[in-house]
């Protein structure tokens, strides 16, 4: 095969505005103006746009989009791993409409697979292994009796059933895996939620033996040796892992997204046939839903740190890395702010500090809808809160919005696709979201179209990347020369020509002197 390794980094809710604002925040966290900074994802050589609509809605959710970018088909809102023929919430409609994900195809090709996320049963990662008429069927307690009677399984159970295909899965969500009679390890309360009496975590440890490890805190995570550990399951919270801005408040400690990404890669790299890794920055989305740009952008920075870690641990010549988002959000950035103005601050202008009719300041970042509405308190039907003395950079501040909603909504605009590595040139222009996995399958030689994979590297003409080294052989006097040999030979030839020219010039000058007539001698008086 030509290329064995691929990774998909999914920024949940990572609109293009989120990337821009997150880039500035990353720079400002480092004491810079911010605008000039480059994210790790900014340095990918190829880019395009993804159209995120679903079969039945203009603005989609994380379940139908996961089905698109992991399974290659668009589907209905809030359904997972199923095509558009399924009926939402109807178990009986699932049969025959299941679709296969990149993770499954990679495993069937002999590769190792991994998942790094914020909640292992949430919609985005579940698109890799689950088939569910409802994304909300996290555990058995979330399912209607009819669905259970018809044989449908909750997503946690499906993850356990799929673990033969998975080498490592890290995130949160442990409440869905043990009975509600058991106390949680970290919080010492009965917060597990299963009603069927199953202890899926105990069953997992029994099945995979001593070389498989379940961890739930930072200390145990750090102690994992990726060389000797055959399978790793880490769940560091009952539900979602903490926001990056609040991660240091965790009682037992939580690894960062970058740390989890590195651990996963080091485990997956042991397979000589390669691997597929899915990494999600899931709390970008949650910060936006809360109307809290501070939380969302700090998680964007953490997500980019994970991308940088993956780039540093892999080789560009054999590892395709794709970065994209499932959908956008309604975050906007405007207001003619001065260069270097705090991205979470007010939006002053050197020429006109107040550009709204009520004469009150406003922030650079705003939401079209959400819990912020007029401000932290409702002052009047048409009166906006005065932000003059408000700390808009606080981790708890909610950006004002134009429409009051308890949860800010997704956006329907296109999102970015960024790619580097083999076949990265396949991502260009504007694509249907369901195009993404097909290009990744082709690039990593999995799935149905693998006719090109039997070719040798010399037979393949690939688009060069910014880091491509041209090594095409040239033949001279029966000798095969690499590109490096050819360059050296050209320089040597250039030097020899110069030397020959100087030698000829010296010969001509010597010949001229020897042929000149001698002057008569001088006779003395």
Coordinates of C-alpha atoms in Angstrom, one line a residue:
X1 CA 0.0 0.0 0.0
X2 CA 1.1 3.6 -0.6
X3 CA -0.1 5.4 2.5
X4 CA -1.1 3.7 5.7
X5 CA -2.0 6.4 8.2
X6 CA -4.8 8.9 8.5
X7 CA -6.3 11.1 11.2
X8 CA -9.4 13.1 11.3
X9 CA -9.5 16.1 13.7
X10 CA -13.1 17.4 14.2
X11 CA -13.6 20.7 15.9
X12 CA -17.3 20.4 17.0
X13 CA -19.0 23.7 16.1
X14 CA -15.7 25.2 14.8
X15 CA -17.0 27.8 12.4
X16 CA -14.5 29.9 10.4
X17 CA -15.2 32.8 12.8
X18 CA -14.3 30.5 15.7
X19 CA -10.9 29.7 14.0
X20 CA -10.2 33.4 13.4
X21 CA -11.1 34.5 17.0
X22 CA -9.3 31.4 18.4
X23 CA -6.2 32.3 16.5
X24 CA -6.2 35.8 18.0
X25 CA -6.9 34.4 21.5
X26 CA -3.9 32.0 21.1
X27 CA -1.6 34.8 20.3
X28 CA -2.9 37.0 23.1
X29 CA -2.5 34.2 25.6
X30 CA 1.2 34.3 24.5
X31 CA 1.4 38.1 25.0
X32 CA 1.2 39.0 21.3
X33 CA -1.2 41.2 19.3
X34 CA -2.8 37.9 18.1
X35 CA -3.8 38.6 14.5
X36 CA -0.4 37.7 13.1
X37 CA -0.2 34.3 14.8
X38 CA -0.5 31.0 12.9
X39 CA -2.4 28.1 14.3
X40 CA -1.1 24.6 13.6
X41 CA -4.1 24.0 11.4
X42 CA -3.3 27.3 9.5
X43 CA -0.1 25.8 8.3
X44 CA -1.8 22.9 6.4
X45 CA -1.0 23.2 2.7
X46 CA -4.5 22.4 1.3
X47 CA -7.9 23.7 2.1
X48 CA -11.5 23.7 1.1
X49 CA -15.1 24.2 2.3
X50 CA -17.6 21.7 3.5
X51 CA -21.4 22.0 3.0
X52 CA -23.0 20.9 6.2
X53 CA -26.8 20.6 5.5
X54 CA -28.5 17.3 6.2
X55 CA -31.1 15.3 4.2
X56 CA -34.0 17.1 6.0
X57 CA -32.6 20.3 7.5
X58 CA -30.6 23.4 6.4
X59 CA -28.9 23.6 9.8
X60 CA -27.7 20.2 11.0
X61 CA -26.6 18.6 14.3
X62 CA -23.5 16.6 15.3
X63 CA -25.2 13.2 14.6
X64 CA -26.1 13.5 10.9
X65 CA -22.9 15.3 10.2
X66 CA -20.9 12.5 11.9
X67 CA -22.6 10.1 9.5
X68 CA -21.6 12.3 6.6
X69 CA -17.9 12.9 7.4
X70 CA -17.3 9.4 8.8
X71 CA -19.6 7.2 6.8
X72 CA -19.9 9.1 3.5
X73 CA -23.6 9.6 3.3
X74 CA -25.9 12.4 4.3
X75 CA -28.7 11.5 6.7
X76 CA -31.5 12.8 8.8
X77 CA -31.1 15.2 11.7
X78 CA -30.2 13.4 15.1
X79 CA -29.7 10.0 13.5
X80 CA -26.3 8.1 13.7
X81 CA -24.6 5.7 11.3
X82 CA -27.8 5.3 9.2
X83 CA -28.8 6.5 5.7
X84 CA -31.7 8.9 5.0
X85 CA -34.3 6.0 4.9
X86 CA -34.3 5.8 8.7
X87 CA -37.1 7.4 10.7
X88 CA -35.9 9.4 13.7
X89 CA -36.5 7.5 17.0
X90 CA -38.0 4.4 15.3
X91 CA -35.9 1.4 16.1
X92 CA -37.5 -0.8 13.5
X93 CA -36.5 1.6 10.7
X94 CA -32.8 1.0 11.3
X95 CA -32.6 -2.5 9.8
X96 CA -30.9 -2.5 6.4
X97 CA -30.1 1.2 6.6
X98 CA -26.8 0.9 8.5
X99 CA -23.7 2.5 6.9
X100 CA -20.0 1.7 7.5
X101 CA -17.6 4.2 9.0
X102 CA -13.9 5.0 8.3
X103 CA -13.0 3.3 11.6
X104 CA -14.7 0.1 10.5
X105 CA -13.1 0.2 7.1
X106 CA -9.7 0.8 8.6
X107 CA -10.0 -2.1 11.0
X108 CA -11.1 -4.4 8.2
X109 CA -7.9 -3.4 6.3
X110 CA -5.8 -4.5 9.2
X111 CA -5.1 -1.1 10.7
X112 CA -5.5 -0.1 14.3
X113 CA -8.1 2.5 15.3
X114 CA -8.5 5.1 18.1
X115 CA -11.0 7.7 19.4
X116 CA -10.1 10.8 21.4
X117 CA -13.0 13.0 22.5
X118 CA -14.8 14.7 25.3
X119 CA -17.6 12.1 25.8
X120 CA -17.1 8.7 24.2
X121 CA -20.8 8.1 23.5
X122 CA -21.5 11.6 22.2
X123 CA -22.8 12.0 18.6
X124 CA -19.4 12.8 16.9
X125 CA -17.4 9.8 18.1
X126 CA -20.5 7.5 18.0
X127 CA -20.6 8.0 14.3
X128 CA -17.5 5.9 14.1
X129 CA -19.1 2.7 15.7
X130 CA -22.8 3.1 16.3
X131 CA -26.1 2.8 14.5
X132 CA -28.9 4.6 16.2
X133 CA -32.2 6.1 15.2
X134 CA -31.7 8.6 18.0
X135 CA -28.4 10.2 19.1
X136 CA -29.8 10.5 22.6
X137 CA -29.9 6.8 23.3
X138 CA -26.6 7.1 25.3
X139 CA -27.4 4.4 27.8
X140 CA -30.2 1.9 28.3
X141 CA -32.0 4.3 30.6
X142 CA -32.4 6.8 27.7
X143 CA -34.1 4.3 25.4
X144 CA -37.9 3.8 25.1
X145 CA -39.2 0.4 26.0
X146 CA -40.4 -0.2 22.4
X147 CA -36.9 0.3 21.1
X148 CA -35.4 -2.1 23.6
X149 CA -38.1 -4.7 22.8
X150 CA -37.3 -4.4 19.1
X151 CA -33.6 -5.2 19.7
X152 CA -32.0 -1.8 19.4
X153 CA -28.9 -1.2 21.6
X154 CA -27.9 1.9 23.5
X155 CA -24.7 3.7 22.3
X156 CA -22.6 2.7 25.3
X157 CA -23.4 -1.0 24.7
X158 CA -22.5 -0.6 21.0
X159 CA -19.1 0.9 21.9
X160 CA -18.4 -2.1 24.1
X161 CA -19.5 -4.5 21.4
X162 CA -17.3 -2.7 18.9
X163 CA -14.1 -2.7 21.0
X164 CA -12.5 -5.6 19.2
X165 CA -12.0 -3.0 16.4
X166 CA -10.7 -0.2 18.7
X167 CA -7.3 0.0 20.3
X168 CA -7.8 3.1 22.3
X169 CA -10.8 5.3 23.3
X170 CA -10.3 8.3 25.6
X171 CA -12.8 10.9 26.8
X172 CA -15.6 11.2 29.3
X173 CA -19.0 9.6 29.8
X174 CA -18.5 6.8 32.3
X175 CA -22.0 7.2 33.9
X176 CA -23.5 5.2 31.0
X177 CA -21.4 2.1 31.6
X178 CA -22.3 0.9 35.1
X179 CA -25.5 0.2 37.1
X180 CA -27.2 3.0 39.1
X181 CA -26.5 1.0 42.3
X182 CA -22.7 1.7 42.0
X183 CA -20.9 4.7 43.4
X184 CA -18.7 6.7 41.1
X185 CA -14.9 6.5 41.6
X186 CA -14.2 10.2 41.6
X187 CA -17.3 11.7 43.2
X188 CA -18.3 8.9 45.6
X189 CA -21.9 9.2 44.7
X190 CA -24.3 7.0 42.9
X191 CA -24.2 8.7 39.5
X192 CA -24.0 5.7 37.2
X193 CA -27.1 5.4 35.1
X194 CA -27.7 1.9 33.8
X195 CA -30.9 0.3 34.7
X196 CA -30.2 -3.1 33.2
X197 CA -27.8 -4.1 36.0
X198 CA -24.8 -4.5 33.6
X199 CA -21.3 -3.4 34.5
X200 CA -19.9 -2.8 31.1
X201 CA -16.6 -1.6 32.4
X202 CA -16.1 -4.8 34.4
X203 CA -17.1 -6.9 31.5
X204 CA -14.6 -5.0 29.3
X205 CA -11.7 -5.6 31.7
X206 CA -12.6 -9.3 32.0
X207 CA -12.8 -9.7 28.3
X208 CA -9.5 -8.1 27.3
X209 CA -7.3 -9.2 30.3
X210 CA -4.3 -7.7 32.0
X211 CA -2.8 -5.9 29.0
X212 CA -6.0 -3.8 28.7
X213 CA -6.3 -0.9 31.0
X214 CA -9.3 1.3 32.1
X215 CA -8.3 4.6 33.6
X216 CA -10.3 7.5 35.1
X217 CA -7.7 10.0 36.5
X218 CA -4.6 11.8 35.5
X219 CA -2.2 9.7 37.6
X220 CA -3.3 6.4 36.1
X221 CA -3.4 7.8 32.6
X222 CA 0.2 9.1 33.0
X223 CA 1.3 5.6 34.1
X224 CA 0.1 3.9 31.0
X225 CA 2.9 2.5 28.9
X226 CA 1.8 2.6 25.3
X227 CA 4.3 0.0 24.3
X228 CA 3.0 -2.8 26.6
X229 CA -0.7 -1.8 26.7
X230 CA -2.7 -3.5 24.1
X231 CA -6.0 -1.7 24.7
X232 CA -6.8 1.5 26.6
X233 CA -10.1 2.9 27.7
X234 CA -10.1 6.1 29.6
X235 CA -13.2 8.0 30.9
X236 CA -12.2 11.0 33.0
X237 CA -15.7 12.4 33.8
X238 CA -19.2 11.1 34.4
X239 CA -20.4 13.0 31.4
X240 CA -18.3 15.5 29.4
X241 CA -14.7 16.3 30.3
X242 CA -14.2 19.8 31.7
X243 CA -13.7 22.8 29.6
X244 CA -10.0 23.5 29.0
X245 CA -10.4 26.8 30.9
X246 CA -11.6 24.8 34.0
X247 CA -9.5 21.7 33.6
X248 CA -7.3 22.5 36.6
X249 CA -10.4 22.4 38.9
X250 CA -10.9 18.7 38.3
X251 CA -10.7 16.7 41.6
X252 CA -8.8 13.7 40.1
X253 CA -7.1 15.5 37.3
X254 CA -7.8 15.2 33.6
X255 CA -5.3 14.9 30.7
X256 CA -5.4 17.6 28.0
X257 CA -6.7 16.8 24.5
X258 CA -3.0 17.0 23.3
X259 CA -1.9 14.5 26.0
X260 CA -4.6 12.1 25.0
X261 CA -3.8 12.5 21.3
X262 CA -0.1 11.7 22.0
X263 CA -0.9 8.6 24.1
X264 CA -3.3 7.3 21.3
X265 CA -0.8 7.9 18.5
X266 CA 2.0 6.1 20.4
X267 CA -0.2 3.1 20.9
X268 CA -1.5 3.1 17.3
X269 CA 2.0 3.5 15.8
X270 CA 2.8 -0.1 16.9
X271 CA 0.8 -1.5 14.0
X272 CA 3.0 -1.7 10.9
X273 CA -0.1 -1.6 8.7
X274 CA -1.0 1.9 10.0
X275 CA -4.0 3.3 11.8
X276 CA -7.0 5.6 11.7
X277 CA -7.4 8.1 14.6
X278 CA -10.5 10.3 15.3
X279 CA -9.9 13.3 17.5
X280 CA -12.7 15.6 18.6
X281 CA -12.6 19.0 20.3
X282 CA -16.1 18.6 21.5
X283 CA -16.4 21.4 24.0
X284 CA -15.9 24.2 21.5
X285 CA -19.5 23.4 20.6
X286 CA -20.7 23.4 24.2
X287 CA -19.1 26.8 24.9
X288 CA -20.9 28.3 22.0
X289 CA -24.3 26.8 23.1
X290 CA -23.7 28.4 26.5
X291 CA -23.2 31.8 24.8
X292 CA -19.7 31.8 26.3
X293 CA -17.0 32.7 23.8
X294 CA -14.3 32.5 26.4
X295 CA -14.9 28.8 27.0
X296 CA -15.3 28.0 23.3
X297 CA -12.1 29.7 22.2
X298 CA -10.0 28.3 25.0
X299 CA -11.1 24.9 23.8
X300 CA -10.3 25.9 20.2
X301 CA -6.7 26.6 21.4
X302 CA -6.5 23.2 23.2
X303 CA -7.8 21.5 20.0
X304 CA -5.1 23.2 17.9
X305 CA -2.5 22.1 20.5
X306 CA -3.6 18.5 19.9
X307 CA -3.2 19.0 16.1
X308 CA 0.3 20.4 16.7
X309 CA 1.1 17.4 18.8
X310 CA 0.0 15.0 16.1
X311 CA 2.0 16.9 13.4
X312 CA 5.1 16.6 15.6
X313 CA 4.6 12.9 16.2
X314 CA 4.0 11.9 12.6
X315 CA 5.8 12.0 9.2
X316 CA 4.2 14.2 6.5
X317 CA 5.1 11.8 3.8
X318 CA 2.9 8.9 5.0
X319 CA 0.3 10.5 7.3
X320 CA -2.8 12.3 6.0
X321 CA -4.2 14.7 8.6
X322 CA -7.6 16.3 7.9
X323 CA -9.1 19.0 10.1
X324 CA -12.7 20.1 9.8
X325 CA -15.9 20.8 11.7
X326 CA -19.3 19.3 11.8
X327 CA -21.2 22.5 11.7
X328 CA -20.9 26.2 12.5
X329 CA -22.3 28.5 15.2
X330 CA -23.8 31.9 15.2
X331 CA -20.7 33.7 16.6
X332 CA -19.9 36.9 14.8
X333 CA -16.8 39.1 14.9
X334 CA -17.1 42.8 14.0
X335 CA -17.0 46.3 15.3
X336 CA -13.9 47.9 13.7
X337 CA -11.7 47.0 16.7
X338 CA -8.2 48.3 16.8
X339 CA -5.3 46.0 16.1
X340 CA -4.4 44.0 19.2
X341 CA -7.7 44.8 21.0
X342 CA -8.6 41.9 23.4
X343 CA -10.6 39.5 21.4
X344 CA -13.1 39.1 24.3
X345 CA -13.1 42.8 25.0
X346 CA -15.2 45.8 23.9
X347 CA -15.0 47.0 20.3
X348 CA -13.5 50.5 20.4
X349 CA -12.6 52.3 17.2
X350 CA -9.9 55.0 17.0
X351 CA -12.4 57.1 15.1
X352 CA -15.7 56.3 16.7
X353 CA -15.9 54.3 19.9
X354 CA -19.7 54.0 19.9
X355 CA -21.3 52.9 16.6
X356 CA -24.8 51.9 18.0
X357 CA -27.7 54.1 18.5
X358 CA -28.0 53.5 22.3
X359 CA -24.5 54.9 22.8
X360 CA -23.4 51.9 24.9
X361 CA -20.3 49.9 24.2
X362 CA -20.5 46.4 22.7
X363 CA -18.1 43.5 22.3
X364 CA -16.1 42.4 19.3
X365 CA -17.7 38.9 19.6
X366 CA -21.5 38.6 19.6
X367 CA -24.0 35.7 19.0
X368 CA -27.0 35.9 16.8
X369 CA -29.0 34.1 19.5
X370 CA -28.5 32.6 22.9
X371 CA -28.8 33.1 26.6
X372 CA -26.8 36.4 26.6
X373 CA -29.6 38.4 24.9
X374 CA -29.5 41.9 26.3
X375 CA -26.9 41.1 28.9
X376 CA -26.6 39.5 32.3
X377 CA -30.0 40.9 33.4
X378 CA -33.1 42.0 31.5
X379 CA -33.3 45.8 31.9
X380 CA -36.2 46.5 29.7
X381 CA -38.0 45.4 26.6
X382 CA -35.7 47.3 24.2
X383 CA -32.8 48.3 26.5
X384 CA -29.4 46.7 26.3
X385 CA -27.1 46.3 29.3
X386 CA -24.4 48.9 29.6
X387 CA -21.1 47.1 29.4
X388 CA -18.9 50.0 30.5
X389 CA -18.0 48.4 33.9
X390 CA -18.5 44.8 33.0
X391 CA -15.6 42.3 32.7
X392 CA -16.3 40.9 29.3
X393 CA -13.1 38.8 29.5
X394 CA -14.3 36.8 32.5
X395 CA -14.7 33.1 32.1
X396 CA -18.3 33.4 33.1
X397 CA -19.3 36.3 30.8
X398 CA -22.0 35.6 28.2
X399 CA -21.8 37.6 24.9
X400 CA -24.9 39.5 24.1
X401 CA -27.2 38.1 21.5
X402 CA -30.0 39.5 19.3
X403 CA -32.5 36.7 20.2
X404 CA -33.2 35.2 23.6
X405 CA -32.7 31.4 23.7
X406 CA -31.7 29.2 26.6
X407 CA -29.1 27.6 24.3
X408 CA -27.4 29.2 21.3
X409 CA -28.0 27.4 18.0
X410 CA -25.8 25.9 15.4
X411 CA -25.1 27.9 12.2
X412 CA -25.8 26.6 8.7
X413 CA -22.7 28.2 7.0
X414 CA -20.0 26.2 5.4
X415 CA -17.0 25.1 7.5
X416 CA -13.3 24.7 6.6
X417 CA -11.5 21.6 5.5
X418 CA -7.7 21.7 6.1
X419 CA -5.4 18.9 5.0
X420 CA -1.7 17.9 4.9
X421 CA 0.1 14.8 3.9
X422 CA -0.4 12.2 1.1
X423 CA -3.4 13.0 -1.2
X424 CA -4.1 16.2 0.7
X425 CA -4.7 17.9 -2.7
X426 CA -8.0 16.0 -2.9
X427 CA -9.4 18.6 -0.5
X428 CA -10.0 21.8 -2.5
X429 CA -12.9 24.0 -3.5
X430 CA -16.4 23.4 -2.1
X431 CA -17.3 19.8 -1.2
X432 CA -20.4 18.0 0.2
X433 CA -19.5 17.0 3.7
X434 CA -20.0 13.4 2.7
X435 CA -17.1 13.7 0.3
X436 CA -14.6 13.8 3.1
X437 CA -14.5 10.1 4.1
X438 CA -14.4 9.0 0.4
X439 CA -11.2 11.0 -0.2
X440 CA -9.7 9.7 3.1
X441 CA -10.6 6.1 2.1
X442 CA -8.9 6.6 -1.3
X443 CA -5.8 8.2 0.3
X444 CA -5.3 5.5 2.9
X445 CA -6.2 2.5 0.7
X446 CA -9.3 1.3 2.5
X447 CA -12.9 0.7 1.4
X448 CA -14.0 -0.4 -2.1
X449 CA -11.7 1.6 -4.4
X450 CA -8.2 0.3 -3.8
X451 CA -7.1 -0.4 -7.3
X452 CA -4.4 2.3 -7.1
X453 CA -2.9 0.8 -4.0
X454 CA -1.1 -2.1 -5.7
X455 CA 1.1 0.4 -7.5
X456 CA 4.5 1.3 -6.4
X457 CA 5.5 4.8 -5.4
X458 CA 7.3 5.2 -8.8
X459 CA 4.0 4.5 -10.7
X460 CA 2.0 7.2 -8.9
X461 CA 2.0 10.8 -10.0
X462 CA 0.9 12.7 -6.9
X463 CA 0.3 16.4 -6.5
X464 CA 3.3 17.9 -4.6
X465 CA 2.8 19.5 -1.2
X466 CA 4.8 22.3 0.2
X467 CA 7.1 19.8 1.9
X468 CA 7.5 17.4 -1.1
X469 CA 11.1 16.5 -2.0
X470 CA 11.3 15.6 -5.7
X471 CA 13.3 12.4 -6.1
X472 CA 12.6 11.4 -9.7
X473 CA 15.5 9.5 -11.2
X474 CA 17.3 10.8 -14.3
X475 CA 19.6 8.7 -16.5
X476 CA 23.0 10.0 -17.7
X477 CA 25.6 7.8 -19.5
X478 CA 23.7 4.8 -18.3
X479 CA 23.8 5.8 -14.7
X480 CA 20.6 6.5 -12.7
X481 CA 20.8 9.7 -10.8
X482 CA 18.5 10.8 -8.0
X483 CA 17.4 14.5 -7.8
X484 CA 20.2 15.2 -5.3
X485 CA 22.7 13.5 -7.6
X486 CA 21.5 15.4 -10.5
X487 CA 21.9 18.8 -8.8
X488 CA 25.4 17.9 -7.7
X489 CA 26.3 16.8 -11.2
X490 CA 25.0 20.1 -12.6
X491 CA 27.1 22.1 -10.2
X492 CA 30.2 20.0 -11.0
X493 CA 29.5 20.4 -14.7
X494 CA 29.2 24.2 -14.2
X495 CA 32.5 24.4 -12.3
X496 CA 34.3 22.3 -15.0
X497 CA 33.0 24.5 -17.8
X498 CA 34.3 27.6 -16.0
X499 CA 37.7 25.9 -15.4
X500 CA 37.9 24.9 -19.0
X501 CA 37.0 28.4 -20.2
X502 CA 39.8 29.9 -17.9
X503 CA 42.3 27.3 -19.2
X504 CA 41.5 28.2 -22.8
X505 CA 41.8 31.9 -22.0
X506 CA 45.2 31.3 -20.4
X507 CA 46.4 29.3 -23.4
X508 CA 45.3 32.1 -25.8
X509 CA 47.1 34.7 -23.8
X510 CA 50.3 32.6 -23.6
X511 CA 50.3 32.0 -27.3
X512 CA 49.8 35.7 -28.0
X513 CA 52.9 36.7 -25.9
X514 CA 55.2 34.1 -27.6
X515 CA 54.3 35.3 -31.1
X516 CA 55.0 39.0 -30.5
X517 CA 58.3 40.5 -32.2
X518 CA 61.2 41.2 -29.9
X519 CA 62.4 44.8 -29.4
X520 CA 66.0 45.7 -30.7
X521 CA 68.7 45.9 -28.0
X522 CA 70.1 49.3 -26.8
X523 CA 73.8 50.0 -27.8
X524 CA 75.8 51.9 -25.2
X525 CA 77.8 55.0 -26.0

